[in-house]
């Protein structure tokens, strides 16, 4: 699942991941991401930090608290370095912090590593 309000980013990442063999669901807001995760079987989520209705950390915390799938893995995706500095807090929750400055292959590799862990 991709949660990002930037439609271009969602489409670009989603297209790459589909070609790479992932089943992809994309939504624009944290609330949509939470509802989607509650209503479907999501294995992994790529969550943008800057969402229009909540920040990505709140979305991640809610997903972790309400997850029905205990194997759900999450990555927080950000260009905001102050969030990356808080990475240790997020890693304690089992969340990978990923820079938006990486390329599509790096995103795919991070998703695969996270799913394997």
mmCIF file of C-alpha atoms in Angstrom:
data_model
loop_
_atom_site.group_PDB
_atom_site.id
_atom_site.type_symbol
_atom_site.label_atom_id
_atom_site.label_comp_id
_atom_site.label_asym_id
_atom_site.label_seq_id
_atom_site.Cartn_x
_atom_site.Cartn_y
_atom_site.Cartn_z
ATOM 1 C CA UNK A 1 0.000 0.000 0.000
ATOM 2 C CA UNK A 2 1.276 3.450 -0.918
ATOM 3 C CA UNK A 3 -0.053 6.384 1.131
ATOM 4 C CA UNK A 4 0.996 9.679 -0.466
ATOM 5 C CA UNK A 5 -0.997 12.773 -1.391
ATOM 6 C CA UNK A 6 1.272 13.424 -4.390
ATOM 7 C CA UNK A 7 -0.551 11.641 -7.217
ATOM 8 C CA UNK A 8 2.524 11.685 -9.450
ATOM 9 C CA UNK A 9 4.636 10.042 -6.764
ATOM 10 C CA UNK A 10 1.946 7.415 -6.076
ATOM 11 C CA UNK A 11 1.581 6.596 -9.764
ATOM 12 C CA UNK A 12 5.320 6.454 -10.458
ATOM 13 C CA UNK A 13 6.130 4.240 -7.482
ATOM 14 C CA UNK A 14 3.030 2.123 -8.018
ATOM 15 C CA UNK A 15 3.826 1.516 -11.682
ATOM 16 C CA UNK A 16 7.401 0.475 -10.864
ATOM 17 C CA UNK A 17 6.297 -1.863 -8.086
ATOM 18 C CA UNK A 18 3.599 -3.485 -10.249
ATOM 19 C CA UNK A 19 6.162 -4.181 -12.984
ATOM 20 C CA UNK A 20 8.387 -5.671 -10.258
ATOM 21 C CA UNK A 21 5.647 -8.088 -9.195
ATOM 22 C CA UNK A 22 3.982 -6.287 -6.285
ATOM 23 C CA UNK A 23 0.214 -5.963 -5.898
ATOM 24 C CA UNK A 24 -0.265 -2.257 -5.203
ATOM 25 C CA UNK A 25 -3.060 -0.270 -3.590
ATOM 26 C CA UNK A 26 -2.579 3.509 -3.519
ATOM 27 C CA UNK A 27 -4.400 6.115 -1.439
ATOM 28 C CA UNK A 28 -3.965 9.845 -0.848
ATOM 29 C CA UNK A 29 -4.584 10.328 2.886
ATOM 30 C CA UNK A 30 -3.756 8.749 6.194
ATOM 31 C CA UNK A 31 -7.425 8.046 6.934
ATOM 32 C CA UNK A 32 -7.779 6.250 3.588
ATOM 33 C CA UNK A 33 -4.651 4.244 4.375
ATOM 34 C CA UNK A 34 -5.989 3.205 7.772
ATOM 35 C CA UNK A 35 -9.380 2.230 6.286
ATOM 36 C CA UNK A 36 -7.703 0.311 3.471
ATOM 37 C CA UNK A 37 -5.467 -1.596 5.880
ATOM 38 C CA UNK A 38 -8.484 -2.479 8.020
ATOM 39 C CA UNK A 39 -10.509 -3.708 5.059
ATOM 40 C CA UNK A 40 -7.925 -5.635 3.060
ATOM 41 C CA UNK A 41 -4.916 -7.860 3.544
ATOM 42 C CA UNK A 42 -1.949 -5.485 3.336
ATOM 43 C CA UNK A 43 1.545 -6.910 3.886
ATOM 44 C CA UNK A 44 3.555 -3.708 3.657
ATOM 45 C CA UNK A 45 2.892 0.027 3.606
ATOM 46 C CA UNK A 46 4.932 2.917 2.259
ATOM 47 C CA UNK A 47 3.658 5.973 4.140
ATOM 48 C CA UNK A 48 4.524 9.575 3.253
ATOM 49 C CA UNK A 49 5.352 11.786 6.229
ATOM 50 C CA UNK A 50 3.530 14.885 4.943
ATOM 51 C CA UNK A 51 -0.105 13.908 4.454
ATOM 52 C CA UNK A 52 -3.011 16.362 4.213
ATOM 53 C CA UNK A 53 -4.984 14.956 7.155
ATOM 54 C CA UNK A 54 -2.293 13.748 9.581
ATOM 55 C CA UNK A 55 1.433 13.306 9.664
ATOM 56 C CA UNK A 56 2.875 9.990 8.596
ATOM 57 C CA UNK A 57 4.058 9.134 12.103
ATOM 58 C CA UNK A 58 0.480 9.359 13.412
ATOM 59 C CA UNK A 59 -0.679 7.231 10.486
ATOM 60 C CA UNK A 60 2.028 4.647 11.218
ATOM 61 C CA UNK A 61 1.176 4.549 14.931
ATOM 62 C CA UNK A 62 -2.527 4.082 14.187
ATOM 63 C CA UNK A 63 -1.793 1.333 11.670
ATOM 64 C CA UNK A 64 0.423 -0.448 14.198
ATOM 65 C CA UNK A 65 -2.154 -0.114 16.990
ATOM 66 C CA UNK A 66 -5.106 -1.234 14.856
ATOM 67 C CA UNK A 67 -3.440 -3.728 12.559
ATOM 68 C CA UNK A 68 -5.377 -6.880 11.984
ATOM 69 C CA UNK A 69 -2.468 -8.452 10.118
ATOM 70 C CA UNK A 70 0.269 -8.956 12.712
ATOM 71 C CA UNK A 71 2.883 -9.282 9.975
ATOM 72 C CA UNK A 72 2.161 -5.793 8.573
ATOM 73 C CA UNK A 73 5.448 -3.984 7.858
ATOM 74 C CA UNK A 74 5.678 -0.218 7.438
ATOM 75 C CA UNK A 75 8.115 2.244 5.905
ATOM 76 C CA UNK A 76 7.913 5.989 6.462
ATOM 77 C CA UNK A 77 8.855 7.868 3.314
ATOM 78 C CA UNK A 78 10.131 11.441 3.716
ATOM 79 C CA UNK A 79 12.255 14.249 2.334
ATOM 80 C CA UNK A 80 12.202 15.930 5.761
ATOM 81 C CA UNK A 81 15.571 15.350 7.447
ATOM 82 C CA UNK A 82 14.182 16.208 10.892
ATOM 83 C CA UNK A 83 11.964 13.126 10.600
ATOM 84 C CA UNK A 84 14.926 10.980 9.591
ATOM 85 C CA UNK A 85 16.690 12.178 12.748
ATOM 86 C CA UNK A 86 13.802 10.631 14.700
ATOM 87 C CA UNK A 87 14.483 7.357 12.922
ATOM 88 C CA UNK A 88 15.602 5.538 16.068
ATOM 89 C CA UNK A 89 12.189 6.133 17.669
ATOM 90 C CA UNK A 90 10.488 4.737 14.578
ATOM 91 C CA UNK A 91 12.879 1.803 14.244
ATOM 92 C CA UNK A 92 11.968 0.804 17.817
ATOM 93 C CA UNK A 93 8.425 0.446 16.486
ATOM 94 C CA UNK A 94 9.763 -1.704 13.645
ATOM 95 C CA UNK A 95 9.347 1.058 11.061
ATOM 96 C CA UNK A 96 11.955 1.736 8.384
ATOM 97 C CA UNK A 97 12.582 5.403 7.523
ATOM 98 C CA UNK A 98 13.295 5.903 3.833
ATOM 99 C CA UNK A 99 14.447 9.102 2.118
ATOM 100 C CA UNK A 100 12.399 10.382 -0.807
ATOM 101 C CA UNK A 101 15.722 11.265 -2.407
ATOM 102 C CA UNK A 102 16.350 7.624 -3.311
ATOM 103 C CA UNK A 103 15.465 6.106 -6.672
ATOM 104 C CA UNK A 104 12.753 3.573 -7.509
ATOM 105 C CA UNK A 105 15.122 0.619 -7.279
ATOM 106 C CA UNK A 106 16.153 1.714 -3.767
ATOM 107 C CA UNK A 107 12.475 1.889 -2.762
ATOM 108 C CA UNK A 108 11.858 -1.581 -4.154
ATOM 109 C CA UNK A 109 14.956 -2.953 -2.384
ATOM 110 C CA UNK A 110 13.887 -1.376 0.929
ATOM 111 C CA UNK A 111 10.415 -2.891 0.597
ATOM 112 C CA UNK A 112 11.856 -6.331 -0.139
ATOM 113 C CA UNK A 113 14.314 -6.092 2.797
ATOM 114 C CA UNK A 114 11.532 -5.004 5.122
ATOM 115 C CA UNK A 115 9.246 -7.820 3.993
ATOM 116 C CA UNK A 116 12.037 -10.352 4.535
ATOM 117 C CA UNK A 117 12.755 -9.171 8.089
#
